Amino acid sequence: MTQHQTQSPQFFLTAPSPCPYLDGQYERKVFTHLVGDRAPEMNDLLTQGGFRRSQNIAYRPACESCRACVSVRILANEFKLTRNMRKVIQRNSDLIGAMHDAEPSTEQYSLFRTYLDSRHRRGGMSDMTVLDYAMMVEDTHVDTKIIEYRKRGPDSFITGKGHGELIAVALTDKMADGVSMVYSYYNPELVDRSLGTFMILDHIARTRAMGLPHVYLGYWVNGSRKMDYKVRFTPQEHLGPKGWERYVAPSD
């Protein structure tokens, strides 16, 4: 019997496990591998279809009794800053974000561990070693970048690089129609800076500067307080049964 190689990805289904967002629920995921020359093209298609990337895996929820996870993307070209967002940008005007190839560093891992130990001590990533972190950054077959945010130095405008200590980091995929924020973390002691919000605003500005329409934020879970921040960045679209549709916030 002759075997023919197929270009179509193979999909797999995980076993049920407790949902990290909604108490009493169980999650399952459908996933496939993103490897080879077609990985960037496949990542674009799957992200547009509601998948997320983790290392060389693309996955999306496939829960049997719940549809709470909704894919969200910001319409970068139509985005308007709120008054509070302008204040966040002003508070962080002393920072500069430098984009690099996806290469890990000990300085990144130190900040990553501080962030996890403060914000996600009991999360699924809490026991990640420096080697695990390196794999999270390096194990990619798509166009992945690291953006490091540091305080501006006296020569920042000349070199394009920051000067001070590392304050925040974003792991980001560049795609044909925008960017996908894979993972971000920051110094948890700098609460007043609202660094999570600032990094999203910076990605919106970068995406608009590239002439691309979308910033993919991953999943919003209605009913999960830790996900509420995602719907503040409007206008945005949510992926539903009819495809991507403009999100309209419920009235009070």
PDB file of C-alpha atoms in Angstrom:
ATOM      1  CA  MET A   1       0.000   0.000   0.000  1.00  0.00           C
ATOM      2  CA  THR A   2       1.380   3.405  -0.964  1.00  0.00           C
ATOM      3  CA  GLN A   3       1.304   6.134   1.672  1.00  0.00           C
ATOM      4  CA  HIS A   4       0.805   9.723   0.572  1.00  0.00           C
ATOM      5  CA  GLN A   5       2.016  12.655   2.656  1.00  0.00           C
ATOM      6  CA  THR A   6      -0.731  15.112   3.429  1.00  0.00           C
ATOM      7  CA  GLN A   7      -0.395  18.847   3.873  1.00  0.00           C
ATOM      8  CA  SER A   8      -3.498  19.004   6.060  1.00  0.00           C
ATOM      9  CA  PRO A   9      -2.872  19.323   9.810  1.00  0.00           C
ATOM     10  CA  GLN A  10      -3.941  16.564  12.187  1.00  0.00           C
ATOM     11  CA  PHE A  11      -6.113  17.621  15.112  1.00  0.00           C
ATOM     12  CA  PHE A  12      -6.250  16.006  18.547  1.00  0.00           C
ATOM     13  CA  LEU A  13      -8.517  16.367  21.596  1.00  0.00           C
ATOM     14  CA  THR A  14      -7.352  16.655  25.196  1.00  0.00           C
ATOM     15  CA  ALA A  15      -8.952  14.868  28.135  1.00  0.00           C
ATOM     16  CA  PRO A  16     -11.267  16.936  30.396  1.00  0.00           C
ATOM     17  CA  SER A  17      -9.577  18.972  33.139  1.00  0.00           C
ATOM     18  CA  PRO A  18     -10.832  21.591  35.630  1.00  0.00           C
ATOM     19  CA  CYS A  19     -11.481  24.971  34.021  1.00  0.00           C
ATOM     20  CA  PRO A  20      -9.083  27.680  35.267  1.00  0.00           C
ATOM     21  CA  TYR A  21     -11.680  30.419  34.742  1.00  0.00           C
ATOM     22  CA  LEU A  22     -15.110  29.126  35.787  1.00  0.00           C
ATOM     23  CA  ASP A  23     -15.655  27.112  38.959  1.00  0.00           C
ATOM     24  CA  GLY A  24     -17.314  23.744  38.483  1.00  0.00           C
ATOM     25  CA  GLN A  25     -16.620  23.599  34.749  1.00  0.00           C
ATOM     26  CA  TYR A  26     -14.288  21.294  32.853  1.00  0.00           C
ATOM     27  CA  GLU A  27     -12.330  22.230  29.765  1.00  0.00           C
ATOM     28  CA  ARG A  28     -11.214  20.297  26.714  1.00  0.00           C
ATOM     29  CA  LYS A  29      -9.071  21.587  23.874  1.00  0.00           C
ATOM     30  CA  VAL A  30      -8.600  20.657  20.251  1.00  0.00           C
ATOM     31  CA  PHE A  31      -5.017  21.168  19.105  1.00  0.00           C
ATOM     32  CA  THR A  32      -2.579  20.661  16.270  1.00  0.00           C
ATOM     33  CA  HIS A  33       1.140  21.129  15.698  1.00  0.00           C
ATOM     34  CA  LEU A  34       2.532  24.239  13.996  1.00  0.00           C
ATOM     35  CA  VAL A  35       5.703  22.996  12.321  1.00  0.00           C
ATOM     36  CA  GLY A  36       7.387  23.202   8.954  1.00  0.00           C
ATOM     37  CA  ASP A  37       7.390  25.762   6.167  1.00  0.00           C
ATOM     38  CA  ARG A  38       3.612  26.228   6.246  1.00  0.00           C
ATOM     39  CA  ALA A  39       3.504  27.053   9.959  1.00  0.00           C
ATOM     40  CA  PRO A  40       3.207  30.859   9.504  1.00  0.00           C
ATOM     41  CA  GLU A  41       0.368  30.501   6.981  1.00  0.00           C
ATOM     42  CA  MET A  42      -1.371  27.927   9.165  1.00  0.00           C
ATOM     43  CA  ASN A  43      -0.955  30.088  12.264  1.00  0.00           C
ATOM     44  CA  ASP A  44      -2.649  32.982  10.452  1.00  0.00           C
ATOM     45  CA  LEU A  45      -5.593  30.828   9.376  1.00  0.00           C
ATOM     46  CA  LEU A  46      -6.024  29.151  12.751  1.00  0.00           C
ATOM     47  CA  THR A  47      -5.738  32.405  14.718  1.00  0.00           C
ATOM     48  CA  GLN A  48      -8.407  33.917  12.477  1.00  0.00           C
ATOM     49  CA  GLY A  49     -10.468  30.814  13.283  1.00  0.00           C
ATOM     50  CA  GLY A  50     -10.204  31.258  17.048  1.00  0.00           C
ATOM     51  CA  PHE A  51      -7.054  29.281  17.867  1.00  0.00           C
ATOM     52  CA  ARG A  52      -4.218  30.408  20.126  1.00  0.00           C
ATOM     53  CA  ARG A  53      -0.546  29.463  19.921  1.00  0.00           C
ATOM     54  CA  SER A  54       1.606  28.006  22.705  1.00  0.00           C
ATOM     55  CA  GLN A  55       5.099  27.022  21.527  1.00  0.00           C
ATOM     56  CA  ASN A  56       4.550  24.866  18.424  1.00  0.00           C
ATOM     57  CA  ILE A  57       0.949  24.020  19.351  1.00  0.00           C
ATOM     58  CA  ALA A  58      -2.213  25.775  18.134  1.00  0.00           C
ATOM     59  CA  TYR A  59      -5.285  25.104  20.300  1.00  0.00           C
ATOM     60  CA  ARG A  60      -8.814  26.245  20.938  1.00  0.00           C
ATOM     61  CA  PRO A  61     -11.492  25.294  23.511  1.00  0.00           C
ATOM     62  CA  ALA A  62     -13.698  22.326  22.661  1.00  0.00           C
ATOM     63  CA  CYS A  63     -15.678  22.039  25.880  1.00  0.00           C
ATOM     64  CA  GLU A  64     -18.697  19.745  25.855  1.00  0.00           C
ATOM     65  CA  SER A  65     -21.145  21.856  27.882  1.00  0.00           C
ATOM     66  CA  CYS A  66     -19.756  25.398  27.798  1.00  0.00           C
ATOM     67  CA  ARG A  67     -19.099  28.078  25.157  1.00  0.00           C
ATOM     68  CA  ALA A  68     -17.930  30.849  27.475  1.00  0.00           C
ATOM     69  CA  CYS A  69     -14.515  31.347  25.838  1.00  0.00           C
ATOM     70  CA  VAL A  70     -14.812  33.887  23.029  1.00  0.00           C
ATOM     71  CA  SER A  71     -11.982  34.945  20.722  1.00  0.00           C
ATOM     72  CA  VAL A  72     -11.393  38.721  20.772  1.00  0.00           C
ATOM     73  CA  ARG A  73      -9.590  41.020  18.358  1.00  0.00           C
ATOM     74  CA  ILE A  74      -9.257  44.806  18.524  1.00  0.00           C
ATOM     75  CA  LEU A  75      -9.946  46.896  15.413  1.00  0.00           C
ATOM     76  CA  ALA A  76      -6.685  48.847  15.554  1.00  0.00           C
ATOM     77  CA  ASN A  77      -7.480  51.420  12.863  1.00  0.00           C
ATOM     78  CA  GLU A  78     -10.749  52.428  14.519  1.00  0.00           C
ATOM     79  CA  PHE A  79      -9.519  52.326  18.107  1.00  0.00           C
ATOM     80  CA  LYS A  80     -10.045  55.443  20.220  1.00  0.00           C
ATOM     81  CA  LEU A  81      -8.232  56.157  23.467  1.00  0.00           C
ATOM     82  CA  THR A  82     -10.330  56.789  26.547  1.00  0.00           C
ATOM     83  CA  ARG A  83      -9.369  59.440  29.080  1.00  0.00           C
ATOM     84  CA  ASN A  84      -8.007  56.801  31.462  1.00  0.00           C
ATOM     85  CA  MET A  85      -5.978  55.180  28.677  1.00  0.00           C
ATOM     86  CA  ARG A  86      -4.378  58.527  27.865  1.00  0.00           C
ATOM     87  CA  LYS A  87      -3.362  58.762  31.514  1.00  0.00           C
ATOM     88  CA  VAL A  88      -1.807  55.275  31.332  1.00  0.00           C
ATOM     89  CA  ILE A  89       0.253  56.316  28.303  1.00  0.00           C
ATOM     90  CA  GLN A  90       1.354  59.499  30.092  1.00  0.00           C
ATOM     91  CA  ARG A  91       2.388  57.566  33.216  1.00  0.00           C
ATOM     92  CA  ASN A  92       4.552  55.323  31.061  1.00  0.00           C
ATOM     93  CA  SER A  93       5.989  58.003  28.793  1.00  0.00           C
ATOM     94  CA  ASP A  94       9.420  57.274  30.288  1.00  0.00           C
ATOM     95  CA  LEU A  95       9.372  53.722  28.859  1.00  0.00           C
ATOM     96  CA  ILE A  96      10.533  52.527  25.472  1.00  0.00           C
ATOM     97  CA  GLY A  97       9.685  49.182  23.899  1.00  0.00           C
ATOM     98  CA  ALA A  98      12.403  47.524  21.820  1.00  0.00           C
ATOM     99  CA  MET A  99      11.417  44.638  19.546  1.00  0.00           C
ATOM    100  CA  HIS A 100      13.837  41.705  19.219  1.00  0.00           C
ATOM    101  CA  ASP A 101      13.878  38.217  17.762  1.00  0.00           C
ATOM    102  CA  ALA A 102      12.358  35.635  20.096  1.00  0.00           C
ATOM    103  CA  GLU A 103      15.383  34.893  22.265  1.00  0.00           C
ATOM    104  CA  PRO A 104      15.152  34.302  26.031  1.00  0.00           C
ATOM    105  CA  SER A 105      17.443  35.830  28.640  1.00  0.00           C
ATOM    106  CA  THR A 106      18.111  35.349  32.343  1.00  0.00           C
ATOM    107  CA  GLU A 107      16.852  38.898  32.935  1.00  0.00           C
ATOM    108  CA  GLN A 108      13.542  38.023  31.277  1.00  0.00           C
ATOM    109  CA  TYR A 109      13.189  34.838  33.300  1.00  0.00           C
ATOM    110  CA  SER A 110      13.875  36.661  36.575  1.00  0.00           C
ATOM    111  CA  LEU A 111      11.051  39.110  35.835  1.00  0.00           C
ATOM    112  CA  PHE A 112       8.827  36.262  34.619  1.00  0.00           C
ATOM    113  CA  ARG A 113       9.318  34.364  37.910  1.00  0.00           C
ATOM    114  CA  THR A 114       8.604  37.476  39.967  1.00  0.00           C
ATOM    115  CA  TYR A 115       5.394  38.016  38.007  1.00  0.00           C
ATOM    116  CA  LEU A 116       4.223  34.397  38.352  1.00  0.00           C
ATOM    117  CA  ASP A 117       5.033  34.225  42.071  1.00  0.00           C
ATOM    118  CA  SER A 118       3.033  37.393  42.662  1.00  0.00           C
ATOM    119  CA  ARG A 119       0.065  36.969  40.321  1.00  0.00           C
ATOM    120  CA  HIS A 120      -0.250  33.274  39.376  1.00  0.00           C
ATOM    121  CA  ARG A 121       1.295  31.272  42.203  1.00  0.00           C
ATOM    122  CA  ARG A 122      -1.257  28.480  41.788  1.00  0.00           C
ATOM    123  CA  GLY A 123      -1.580  28.659  38.004  1.00  0.00           C
ATOM    124  CA  GLY A 124      -0.551  26.057  35.469  1.00  0.00           C
ATOM    125  CA  MET A 125       2.696  27.910  34.703  1.00  0.00           C
ATOM    126  CA  SER A 126       3.797  28.354  38.321  1.00  0.00           C
ATOM    127  CA  ASP A 127       6.430  25.594  38.244  1.00  0.00           C
ATOM    128  CA  MET A 128       8.099  26.646  34.980  1.00  0.00           C
ATOM    129  CA  THR A 129      11.888  26.385  35.060  1.00  0.00           C
ATOM    130  CA  VAL A 130      14.329  28.524  33.102  1.00  0.00           C
ATOM    131  CA  LEU A 131      14.415  25.773  30.462  1.00  0.00           C
ATOM    132  CA  ASP A 132      10.614  25.761  30.260  1.00  0.00           C
ATOM    133  CA  TYR A 133      10.681  29.508  29.772  1.00  0.00           C
ATOM    134  CA  ALA A 134      13.289  29.223  27.032  1.00  0.00           C
ATOM    135  CA  MET A 135      11.078  26.696  25.238  1.00  0.00           C
ATOM    136  CA  MET A 136       8.057  29.018  25.535  1.00  0.00           C
ATOM    137  CA  VAL A 137      10.015  31.763  23.775  1.00  0.00           C
ATOM    138  CA  GLU A 138      12.134  29.809  21.285  1.00  0.00           C
ATOM    139  CA  ASP A 139       9.907  26.895  20.277  1.00  0.00           C
ATOM    140  CA  THR A 140       8.142  28.673  17.436  1.00  0.00           C
ATOM    141  CA  HIS A 141       7.959  28.114  13.696  1.00  0.00           C
ATOM    142  CA  VAL A 142       6.198  31.422  13.038  1.00  0.00           C
ATOM    143  CA  ASP A 143       7.297  35.073  13.071  1.00  0.00           C
ATOM    144  CA  THR A 144       7.540  35.624  16.823  1.00  0.00           C
ATOM    145  CA  LYS A 145       9.072  38.668  18.502  1.00  0.00           C
ATOM    146  CA  ILE A 146       9.991  39.735  22.032  1.00  0.00           C
ATOM    147  CA  ILE A 147       9.239  43.323  23.028  1.00  0.00           C
ATOM    148  CA  GLU A 148      11.203  44.493  26.068  1.00  0.00           C
ATOM    149  CA  TYR A 149      10.030  47.624  27.888  1.00  0.00           C
ATOM    150  CA  ARG A 150      12.650  49.649  29.765  1.00  0.00           C
ATOM    151  CA  LYS A 151      13.084  53.197  31.033  1.00  0.00           C
ATOM    152  CA  ARG A 152      14.362  55.581  28.403  1.00  0.00           C
ATOM    153  CA  GLY A 153      18.071  56.329  28.478  1.00  0.00           C
ATOM    154  CA  PRO A 154      19.876  59.459  27.251  1.00  0.00           C
ATOM    155  CA  ASP A 155      20.615  57.813  23.893  1.00  0.00           C
ATOM    156  CA  SER A 156      17.342  55.905  23.459  1.00  0.00           C
ATOM    157  CA  PHE A 157      16.229  57.991  20.490  1.00  0.00           C
ATOM    158  CA  ILE A 158      19.549  57.278  18.779  1.00  0.00           C
ATOM    159  CA  THR A 159      19.878  53.568  19.489  1.00  0.00           C
ATOM    160  CA  GLY A 160      16.170  52.705  19.732  1.00  0.00           C
ATOM    161  CA  LYS A 161      16.867  50.823  22.952  1.00  0.00           C
ATOM    162  CA  GLY A 162      15.911  51.456  26.551  1.00  0.00           C
ATOM    163  CA  HIS A 163      18.422  52.051  29.284  1.00  0.00           C
ATOM    164  CA  GLY A 164      17.183  50.943  32.695  1.00  0.00           C
ATOM    165  CA  GLU A 165      15.993  47.711  34.232  1.00  0.00           C
ATOM    166  CA  LEU A 166      13.557  45.437  32.440  1.00  0.00           C
ATOM    167  CA  ILE A 167      10.023  46.392  33.500  1.00  0.00           C
ATOM    168  CA  ALA A 168       7.742  44.450  31.139  1.00  0.00           C
ATOM    169  CA  VAL A 169       7.912  41.891  28.320  1.00  0.00           C
ATOM    170  CA  ALA A 170       5.534  40.825  25.547  1.00  0.00           C
ATOM    171  CA  LEU A 171       5.839  37.680  23.423  1.00  0.00           C
ATOM    172  CA  THR A 172       4.057  38.520  20.170  1.00  0.00           C
ATOM    173  CA  ASP A 173       3.345  36.841  16.827  1.00  0.00           C
ATOM    174  CA  LYS A 174       3.398  38.982  13.679  1.00  0.00           C
ATOM    175  CA  MET A 175       0.746  37.872  11.184  1.00  0.00           C
ATOM    176  CA  ALA A 176      -0.569  38.926   7.800  1.00  0.00           C
ATOM    177  CA  ASP A 177      -3.532  40.796   9.301  1.00  0.00           C
ATOM    178  CA  GLY A 178      -2.067  42.056  12.553  1.00  0.00           C
ATOM    179  CA  VAL A 179      -0.407  40.815  15.724  1.00  0.00           C
ATOM    180  CA  SER A 180      -1.331  38.206  18.317  1.00  0.00           C
ATOM    181  CA  MET A 181      -0.314  38.811  21.925  1.00  0.00           C
ATOM    182  CA  VAL A 182       0.831  35.351  22.972  1.00  0.00           C
ATOM    183  CA  TYR A 183       1.940  36.171  26.519  1.00  0.00           C
ATOM    184  CA  SER A 184       2.964  39.234  28.499  1.00  0.00           C
ATOM    185  CA  TYR A 185       4.270  39.875  32.000  1.00  0.00           C
ATOM    186  CA  TYR A 186       5.608  42.786  34.029  1.00  0.00           C
ATOM    187  CA  ASN A 187       6.942  43.982  37.363  1.00  0.00           C
ATOM    188  CA  PRO A 188       3.967  43.398  39.694  1.00  0.00           C
ATOM    189  CA  GLU A 189       5.150  46.044  42.169  1.00  0.00           C
ATOM    190  CA  LEU A 190       4.552  48.858  39.660  1.00  0.00           C
ATOM    191  CA  VAL A 191       0.779  48.751  40.057  1.00  0.00           C
ATOM    192  CA  ASP A 192       0.245  52.463  39.378  1.00  0.00           C
ATOM    193  CA  ARG A 193       1.673  52.131  35.867  1.00  0.00           C
ATOM    194  CA  SER A 194      -1.116  49.735  34.653  1.00  0.00           C
ATOM    195  CA  LEU A 195       1.512  47.946  32.576  1.00  0.00           C
ATOM    196  CA  GLY A 196      -0.872  45.306  31.208  1.00  0.00           C
ATOM    197  CA  THR A 197      -3.054  48.035  29.716  1.00  0.00           C
ATOM    198  CA  PHE A 198      -0.006  49.959  28.490  1.00  0.00           C
ATOM    199  CA  MET A 199       1.364  46.961  26.566  1.00  0.00           C
ATOM    200  CA  ILE A 200      -1.964  46.432  24.797  1.00  0.00           C
ATOM    201  CA  LEU A 201      -2.094  50.115  23.864  1.00  0.00           C
ATOM    202  CA  ASP A 202       1.477  49.888  22.567  1.00  0.00           C
ATOM    203  CA  HIS A 203       0.549  46.857  20.431  1.00  0.00           C
ATOM    204  CA  ILE A 204      -2.427  48.739  18.995  1.00  0.00           C
ATOM    205  CA  ALA A 205      -0.123  51.620  18.038  1.00  0.00           C
ATOM    206  CA  ARG A 206       2.447  49.260  16.502  1.00  0.00           C
ATOM    207  CA  THR A 207      -0.222  47.418  14.520  1.00  0.00           C
ATOM    208  CA  ARG A 208      -1.676  50.660  13.201  1.00  0.00           C
ATOM    209  CA  ALA A 209       1.819  51.849  12.229  1.00  0.00           C
ATOM    210  CA  MET A 210       2.278  48.636  10.215  1.00  0.00           C
ATOM    211  CA  GLY A 211      -0.962  49.342   8.370  1.00  0.00           C
ATOM    212  CA  LEU A 212      -2.601  46.179   9.726  1.00  0.00           C
ATOM    213  CA  PRO A 213      -6.126  45.919  11.133  1.00  0.00           C
ATOM    214  CA  HIS A 214      -6.154  43.532  14.101  1.00  0.00           C
ATOM    215  CA  VAL A 215      -4.701  42.933  17.559  1.00  0.00           C
ATOM    216  CA  TYR A 216      -5.643  39.445  18.768  1.00  0.00           C
ATOM    217  CA  LEU A 217      -6.079  39.262  22.553  1.00  0.00           C
ATOM    218  CA  GLY A 218      -6.955  35.601  22.938  1.00  0.00           C
ATOM    219  CA  TYR A 219     -10.073  34.563  24.841  1.00  0.00           C
ATOM    220  CA  TRP A 220     -12.546  36.616  26.807  1.00  0.00           C
ATOM    221  CA  VAL A 221     -14.575  34.622  29.316  1.00  0.00           C
ATOM    222  CA  ASN A 222     -17.852  36.248  30.260  1.00  0.00           C
ATOM    223  CA  GLY A 223     -18.217  35.830  34.016  1.00  0.00           C
ATOM    224  CA  SER A 224     -14.478  35.671  34.744  1.00  0.00           C
ATOM    225  CA  ARG A 225     -13.315  38.853  36.500  1.00  0.00           C
ATOM    226  CA  LYS A 226      -9.698  38.283  35.467  1.00  0.00           C
ATOM    227  CA  MET A 227     -10.792  38.555  31.809  1.00  0.00           C
ATOM    228  CA  ASP A 228     -12.948  41.687  32.119  1.00  0.00           C
ATOM    229  CA  TYR A 229     -10.144  44.006  31.019  1.00  0.00           C
ATOM    230  CA  LYS A 230     -10.220  42.671  27.448  1.00  0.00           C
ATOM    231  CA  VAL A 231     -13.578  44.196  26.552  1.00  0.00           C
ATOM    232  CA  ARG A 232     -12.396  47.711  27.478  1.00  0.00           C
ATOM    233  CA  PHE A 233     -10.474  48.023  24.204  1.00  0.00           C
ATOM    234  CA  THR A 234     -13.112  48.990  21.670  1.00  0.00           C
ATOM    235  CA  PRO A 235     -14.162  48.754  18.958  1.00  0.00           C
ATOM    236  CA  GLN A 236     -13.491  45.048  18.828  1.00  0.00           C
ATOM    237  CA  GLU A 237     -14.853  41.906  17.216  1.00  0.00           C
ATOM    238  CA  HIS A 238     -15.814  38.593  18.780  1.00  0.00           C
ATOM    239  CA  LEU A 239     -15.794  35.273  16.951  1.00  0.00           C
ATOM    240  CA  GLY A 240     -19.181  33.586  16.998  1.00  0.00           C
ATOM    241  CA  PRO A 241     -21.167  31.035  14.986  1.00  0.00           C
ATOM    242  CA  LYS A 242     -21.577  33.565  12.146  1.00  0.00           C
ATOM    243  CA  GLY A 243     -17.916  34.547  12.107  1.00  0.00           C
ATOM    244  CA  TRP A 244     -16.284  37.734  13.415  1.00  0.00           C
ATOM    245  CA  GLU A 245     -18.911  40.234  14.545  1.00  0.00           C
ATOM    246  CA  ARG A 246     -18.625  43.663  16.113  1.00  0.00           C
ATOM    247  CA  TYR A 247     -19.009  43.502  19.888  1.00  0.00           C
ATOM    248  CA  VAL A 248     -21.691  45.644  21.494  1.00  0.00           C
ATOM    249  CA  ALA A 249     -21.346  45.968  25.259  1.00  0.00           C
ATOM    250  CA  PRO A 250     -24.542  45.261  27.194  1.00  0.00           C
ATOM    251  CA  SER A 251     -26.243  48.391  28.533  1.00  0.00           C
ATOM    252  CA  ASP A 252     -26.566  48.832  32.299  1.00  0.00           C
TER     253      ASP A 252
END
